GROMACS .gro file of C-alpha atoms in nm:
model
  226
    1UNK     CA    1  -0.110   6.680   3.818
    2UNK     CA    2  -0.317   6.596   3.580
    3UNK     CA    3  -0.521   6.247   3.586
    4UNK     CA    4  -0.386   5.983   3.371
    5UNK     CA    5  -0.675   5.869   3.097
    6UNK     CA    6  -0.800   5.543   3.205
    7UNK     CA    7  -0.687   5.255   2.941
    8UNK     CA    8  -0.994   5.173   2.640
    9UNK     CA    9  -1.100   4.839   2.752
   10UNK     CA   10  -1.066   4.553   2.537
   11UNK     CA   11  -1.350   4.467   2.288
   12UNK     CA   12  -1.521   4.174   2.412
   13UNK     CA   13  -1.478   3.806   2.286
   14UNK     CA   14  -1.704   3.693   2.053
   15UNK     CA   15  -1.713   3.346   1.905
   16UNK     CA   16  -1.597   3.326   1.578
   17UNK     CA   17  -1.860   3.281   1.273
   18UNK     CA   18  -1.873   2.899   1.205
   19UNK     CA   19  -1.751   2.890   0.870
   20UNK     CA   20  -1.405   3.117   0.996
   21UNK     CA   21  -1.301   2.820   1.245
   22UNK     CA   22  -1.030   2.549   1.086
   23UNK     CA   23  -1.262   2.224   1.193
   24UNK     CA   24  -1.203   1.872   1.040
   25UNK     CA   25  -1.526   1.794   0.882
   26UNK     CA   26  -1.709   1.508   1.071
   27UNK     CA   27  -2.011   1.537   0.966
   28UNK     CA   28  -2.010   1.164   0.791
   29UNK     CA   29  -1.930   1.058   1.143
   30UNK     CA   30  -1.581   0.887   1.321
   31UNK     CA   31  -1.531   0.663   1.050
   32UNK     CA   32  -1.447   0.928   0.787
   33UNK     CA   33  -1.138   1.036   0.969
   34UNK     CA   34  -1.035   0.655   0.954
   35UNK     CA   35  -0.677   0.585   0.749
   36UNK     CA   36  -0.585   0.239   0.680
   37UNK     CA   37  -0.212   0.104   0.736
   38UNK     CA   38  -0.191   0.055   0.384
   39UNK     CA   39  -0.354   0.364   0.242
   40UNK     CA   40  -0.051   0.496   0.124
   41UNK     CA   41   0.033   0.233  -0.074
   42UNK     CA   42  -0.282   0.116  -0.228
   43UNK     CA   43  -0.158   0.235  -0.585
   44UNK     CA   44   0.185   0.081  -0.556
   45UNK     CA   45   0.006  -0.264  -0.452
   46UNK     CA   46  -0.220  -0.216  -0.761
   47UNK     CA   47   0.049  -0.154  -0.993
   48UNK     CA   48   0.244  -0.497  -0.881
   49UNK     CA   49  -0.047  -0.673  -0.976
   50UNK     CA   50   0.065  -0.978  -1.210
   51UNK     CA   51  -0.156  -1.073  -1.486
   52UNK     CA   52  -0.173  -1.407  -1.701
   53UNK     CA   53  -0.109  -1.776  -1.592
   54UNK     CA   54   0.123  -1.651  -1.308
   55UNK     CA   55  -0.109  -1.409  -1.197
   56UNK     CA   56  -0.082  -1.275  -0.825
   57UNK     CA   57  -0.249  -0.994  -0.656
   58UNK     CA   58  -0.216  -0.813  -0.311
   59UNK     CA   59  -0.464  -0.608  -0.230
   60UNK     CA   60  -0.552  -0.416   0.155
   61UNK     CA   61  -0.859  -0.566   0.315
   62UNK     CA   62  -0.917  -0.213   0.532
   63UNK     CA   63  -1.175  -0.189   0.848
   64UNK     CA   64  -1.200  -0.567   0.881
   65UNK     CA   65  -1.390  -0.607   1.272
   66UNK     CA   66  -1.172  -0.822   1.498
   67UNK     CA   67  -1.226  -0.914   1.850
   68UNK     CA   68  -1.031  -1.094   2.036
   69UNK     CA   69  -1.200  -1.359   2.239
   70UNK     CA   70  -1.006  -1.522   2.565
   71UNK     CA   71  -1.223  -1.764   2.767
   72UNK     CA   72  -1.154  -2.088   2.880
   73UNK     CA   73  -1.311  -2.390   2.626
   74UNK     CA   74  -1.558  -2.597   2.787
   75UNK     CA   75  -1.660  -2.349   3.042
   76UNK     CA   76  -2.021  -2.185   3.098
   77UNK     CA   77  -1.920  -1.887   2.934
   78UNK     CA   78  -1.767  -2.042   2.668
   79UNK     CA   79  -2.100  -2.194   2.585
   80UNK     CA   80  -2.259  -1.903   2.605
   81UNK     CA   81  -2.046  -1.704   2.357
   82UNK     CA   82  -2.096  -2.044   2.109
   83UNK     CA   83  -2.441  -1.973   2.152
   84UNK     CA   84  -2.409  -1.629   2.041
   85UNK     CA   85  -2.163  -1.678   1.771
   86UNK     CA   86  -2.397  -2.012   1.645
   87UNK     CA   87  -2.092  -2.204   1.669
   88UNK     CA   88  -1.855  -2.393   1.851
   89UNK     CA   89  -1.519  -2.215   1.884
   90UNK     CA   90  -1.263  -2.435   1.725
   91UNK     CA   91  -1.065  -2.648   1.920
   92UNK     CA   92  -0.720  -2.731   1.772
   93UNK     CA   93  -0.442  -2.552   1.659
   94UNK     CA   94  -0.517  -2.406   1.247
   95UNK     CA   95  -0.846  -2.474   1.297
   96UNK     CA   96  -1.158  -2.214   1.214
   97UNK     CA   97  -1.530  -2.171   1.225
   98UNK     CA   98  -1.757  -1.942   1.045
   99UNK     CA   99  -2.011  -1.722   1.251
  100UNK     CA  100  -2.261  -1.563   1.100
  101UNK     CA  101  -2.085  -1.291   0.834
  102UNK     CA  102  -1.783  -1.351   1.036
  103UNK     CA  103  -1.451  -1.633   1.114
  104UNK     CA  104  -1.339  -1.766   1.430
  105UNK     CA  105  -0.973  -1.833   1.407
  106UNK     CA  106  -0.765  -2.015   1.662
  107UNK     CA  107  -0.501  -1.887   1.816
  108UNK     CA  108  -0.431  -2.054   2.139
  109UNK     CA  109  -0.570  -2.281   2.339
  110UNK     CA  110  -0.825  -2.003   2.534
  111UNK     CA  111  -0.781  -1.739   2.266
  112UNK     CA  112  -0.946  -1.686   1.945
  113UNK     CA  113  -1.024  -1.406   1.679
  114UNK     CA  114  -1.339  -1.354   1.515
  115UNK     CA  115  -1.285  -1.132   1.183
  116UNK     CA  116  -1.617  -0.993   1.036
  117UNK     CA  117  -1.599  -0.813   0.662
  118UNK     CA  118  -1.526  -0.397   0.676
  119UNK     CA  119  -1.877  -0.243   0.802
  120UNK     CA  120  -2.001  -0.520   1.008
  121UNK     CA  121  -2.140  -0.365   1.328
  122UNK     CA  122  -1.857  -0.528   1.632
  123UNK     CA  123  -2.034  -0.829   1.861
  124UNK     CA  124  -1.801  -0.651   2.144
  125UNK     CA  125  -2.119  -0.556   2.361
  126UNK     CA  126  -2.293  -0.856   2.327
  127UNK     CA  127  -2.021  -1.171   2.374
  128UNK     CA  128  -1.913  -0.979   2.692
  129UNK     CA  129  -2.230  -0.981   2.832
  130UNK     CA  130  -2.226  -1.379   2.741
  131UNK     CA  131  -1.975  -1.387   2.975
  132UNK     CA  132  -2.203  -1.317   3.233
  133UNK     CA  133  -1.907  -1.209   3.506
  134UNK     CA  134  -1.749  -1.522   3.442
  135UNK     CA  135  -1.367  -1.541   3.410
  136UNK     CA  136  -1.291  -1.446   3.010
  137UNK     CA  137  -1.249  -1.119   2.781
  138UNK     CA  138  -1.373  -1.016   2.432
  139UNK     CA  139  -1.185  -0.683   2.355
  140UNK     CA  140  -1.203  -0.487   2.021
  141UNK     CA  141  -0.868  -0.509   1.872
  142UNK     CA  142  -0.972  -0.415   1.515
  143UNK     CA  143  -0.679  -0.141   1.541
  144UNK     CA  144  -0.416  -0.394   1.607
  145UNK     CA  145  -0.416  -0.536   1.244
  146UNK     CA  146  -0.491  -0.457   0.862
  147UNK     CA  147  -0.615  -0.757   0.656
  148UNK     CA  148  -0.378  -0.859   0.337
  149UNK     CA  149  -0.535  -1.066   0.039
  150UNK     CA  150  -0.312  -1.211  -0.170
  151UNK     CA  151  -0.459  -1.436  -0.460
  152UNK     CA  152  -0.395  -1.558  -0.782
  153UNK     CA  153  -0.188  -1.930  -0.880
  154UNK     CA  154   0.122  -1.770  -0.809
  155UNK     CA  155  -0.003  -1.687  -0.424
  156UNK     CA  156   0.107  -1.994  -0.257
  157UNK     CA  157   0.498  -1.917  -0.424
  158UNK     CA  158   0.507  -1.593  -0.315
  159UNK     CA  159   0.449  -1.693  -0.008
  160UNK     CA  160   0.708  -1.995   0.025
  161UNK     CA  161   0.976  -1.735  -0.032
  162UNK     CA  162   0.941  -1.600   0.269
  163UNK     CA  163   0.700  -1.831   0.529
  164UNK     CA  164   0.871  -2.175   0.686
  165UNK     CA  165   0.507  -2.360   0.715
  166UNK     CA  166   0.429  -2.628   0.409
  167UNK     CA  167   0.176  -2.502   0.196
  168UNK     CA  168   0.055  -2.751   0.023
  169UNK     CA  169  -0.319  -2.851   0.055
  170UNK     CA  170  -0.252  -3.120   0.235
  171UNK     CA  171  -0.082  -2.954   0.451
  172UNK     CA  172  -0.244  -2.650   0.443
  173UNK     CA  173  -0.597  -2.663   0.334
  174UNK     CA  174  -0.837  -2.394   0.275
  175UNK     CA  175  -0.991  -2.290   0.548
  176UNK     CA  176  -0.704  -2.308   0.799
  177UNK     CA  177  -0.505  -2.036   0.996
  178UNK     CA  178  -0.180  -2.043   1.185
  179UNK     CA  179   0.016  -1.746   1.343
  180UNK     CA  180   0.340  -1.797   1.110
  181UNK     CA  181   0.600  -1.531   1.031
  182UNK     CA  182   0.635  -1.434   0.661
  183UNK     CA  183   0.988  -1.260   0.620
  184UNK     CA  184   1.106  -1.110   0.979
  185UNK     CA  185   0.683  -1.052   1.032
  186UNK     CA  186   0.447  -1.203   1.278
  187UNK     CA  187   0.105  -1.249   1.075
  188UNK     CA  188  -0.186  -1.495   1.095
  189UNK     CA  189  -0.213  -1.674   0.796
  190UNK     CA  190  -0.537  -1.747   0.690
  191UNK     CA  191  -0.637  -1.966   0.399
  192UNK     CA  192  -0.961  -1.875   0.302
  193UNK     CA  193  -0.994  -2.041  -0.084
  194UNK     CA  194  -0.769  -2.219  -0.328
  195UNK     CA  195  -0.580  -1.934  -0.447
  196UNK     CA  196  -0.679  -1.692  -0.198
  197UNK     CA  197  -0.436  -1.637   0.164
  198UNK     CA  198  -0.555  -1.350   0.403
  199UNK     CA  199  -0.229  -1.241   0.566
  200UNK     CA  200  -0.331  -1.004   0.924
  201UNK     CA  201   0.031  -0.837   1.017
  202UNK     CA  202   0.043  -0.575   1.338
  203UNK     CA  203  -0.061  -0.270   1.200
  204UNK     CA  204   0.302  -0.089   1.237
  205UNK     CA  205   0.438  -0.383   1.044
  206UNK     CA  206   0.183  -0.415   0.764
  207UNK     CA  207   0.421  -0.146   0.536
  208UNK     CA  208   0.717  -0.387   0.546
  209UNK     CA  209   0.466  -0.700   0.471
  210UNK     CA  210   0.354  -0.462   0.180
  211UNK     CA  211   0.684  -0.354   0.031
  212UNK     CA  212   0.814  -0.730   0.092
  213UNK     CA  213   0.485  -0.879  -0.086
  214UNK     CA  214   0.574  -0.591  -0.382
  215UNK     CA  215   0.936  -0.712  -0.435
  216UNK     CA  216   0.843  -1.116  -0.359
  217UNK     CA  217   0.618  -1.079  -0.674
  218UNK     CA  218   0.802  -0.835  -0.903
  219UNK     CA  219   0.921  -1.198  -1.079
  220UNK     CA  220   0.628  -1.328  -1.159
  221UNK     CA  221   0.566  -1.034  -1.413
  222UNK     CA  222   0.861  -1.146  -1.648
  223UNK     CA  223   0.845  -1.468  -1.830
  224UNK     CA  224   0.957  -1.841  -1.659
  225UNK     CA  225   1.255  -1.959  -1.737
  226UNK     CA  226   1.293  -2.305  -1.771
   0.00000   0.00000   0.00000
């Protein structure tokens, strides 16, 4: 019988040339792959801009840095972190505190959110080691919400359509925050200037806050009737 011919062995792997393999290009780092909540919508928000004397605008404040800060007020570490921040973290309900480029807002009696401007470098590293092993947290939650601007005279309107708070300045200065809903949405409210309300929604519901702002100012295009 004659032998069987032994089988030609496989070629051997190679690694593919660079340039043939389907990477995502990272070479501007992490933050390239980023994509806001409200990326898809960024022309439809522009387009629903209102000009004239009932102008209103909405507009996606993307990347904004927010940690969330839980420690109890008046303790060591608490005193610590105010050191770091160069501040004292508010103490009543609405109230807020600046900190260097960023805001402390008050959420709870031991909780609080500092929100730095897209591209600030996050404080996570350093207010956790003001902590010092003491009882407390300061986590990076910047994923957890998109920033909102809405601003123009016809903000505050908008925004009573929807949002059971009063709005008036005297009421509701500039300057102040409170954890509202808007519509069937959670947000923070944030009053930063006269005409001028940051709204931060959970990131999964920032596209209905969008579409609702869109419709909720679609009036203010045509002319008042009186």
């Amino acid at each position: 019988m004659a032998d069987t011919p032994l089988p030609t062995p496989p070629a051997p792997l190679t690694r593919a040339a660079p340039s043939a393999i389907p990477l995502t290009d990272t070479t501007t780092g992490p933050a390239a792959l980023r994509r806001s909540p409200l990326a898809h919508l960024t022309d439809r928000l522009r387009l629903a801009t209102v000009t004239g004397p009932r102008a209103v605008r909405a507009a996606e404040w993307p990347y904004a840095v927010m940690l969330s800060l839980r420690v109890a007020p008046g303790s060591a570490a608490a005193r610590r972190i105010e050191e770091r921040l160069g501040s004292a973290l508010p103490a009543h309900c609405g109230r807020t505190a600046s900190a260097g480029a960023g805001t402390v807002l008050w959420l709870g009696p031991d909780e609080w959110l500092l929100v730095t401007p897209p591209g600030e470098r996050p404080r996570t590293a350093e207010l956790h080691r003001a902590l010092d092993g003491d009882p407390g947290s300061v986590v990076d939650v910047s994923a957890h919400r998109t920033v909102v601007e809405l601003s123009g005279p016809s903000a505050r309107d908008v925004l009573e359509k929807g949002c059971a708070l009063d709005l008036h300045p005297r009421a509701f200065g500039s300057g102040r925050a409170f954890a509202t809903r808007l519509g069937p949405v959670q947000v923070v409210l944030w009053h930063t200037a006269e005409d001028i309300w940051r709204l931060l929604p959970r990131a999964s519901f920032a596209d209905y806050l969008a579409r609702w702002l869109i419709d909720a100012m679609g009036e203010y295009a045509r002319p008042e009737v009186r």
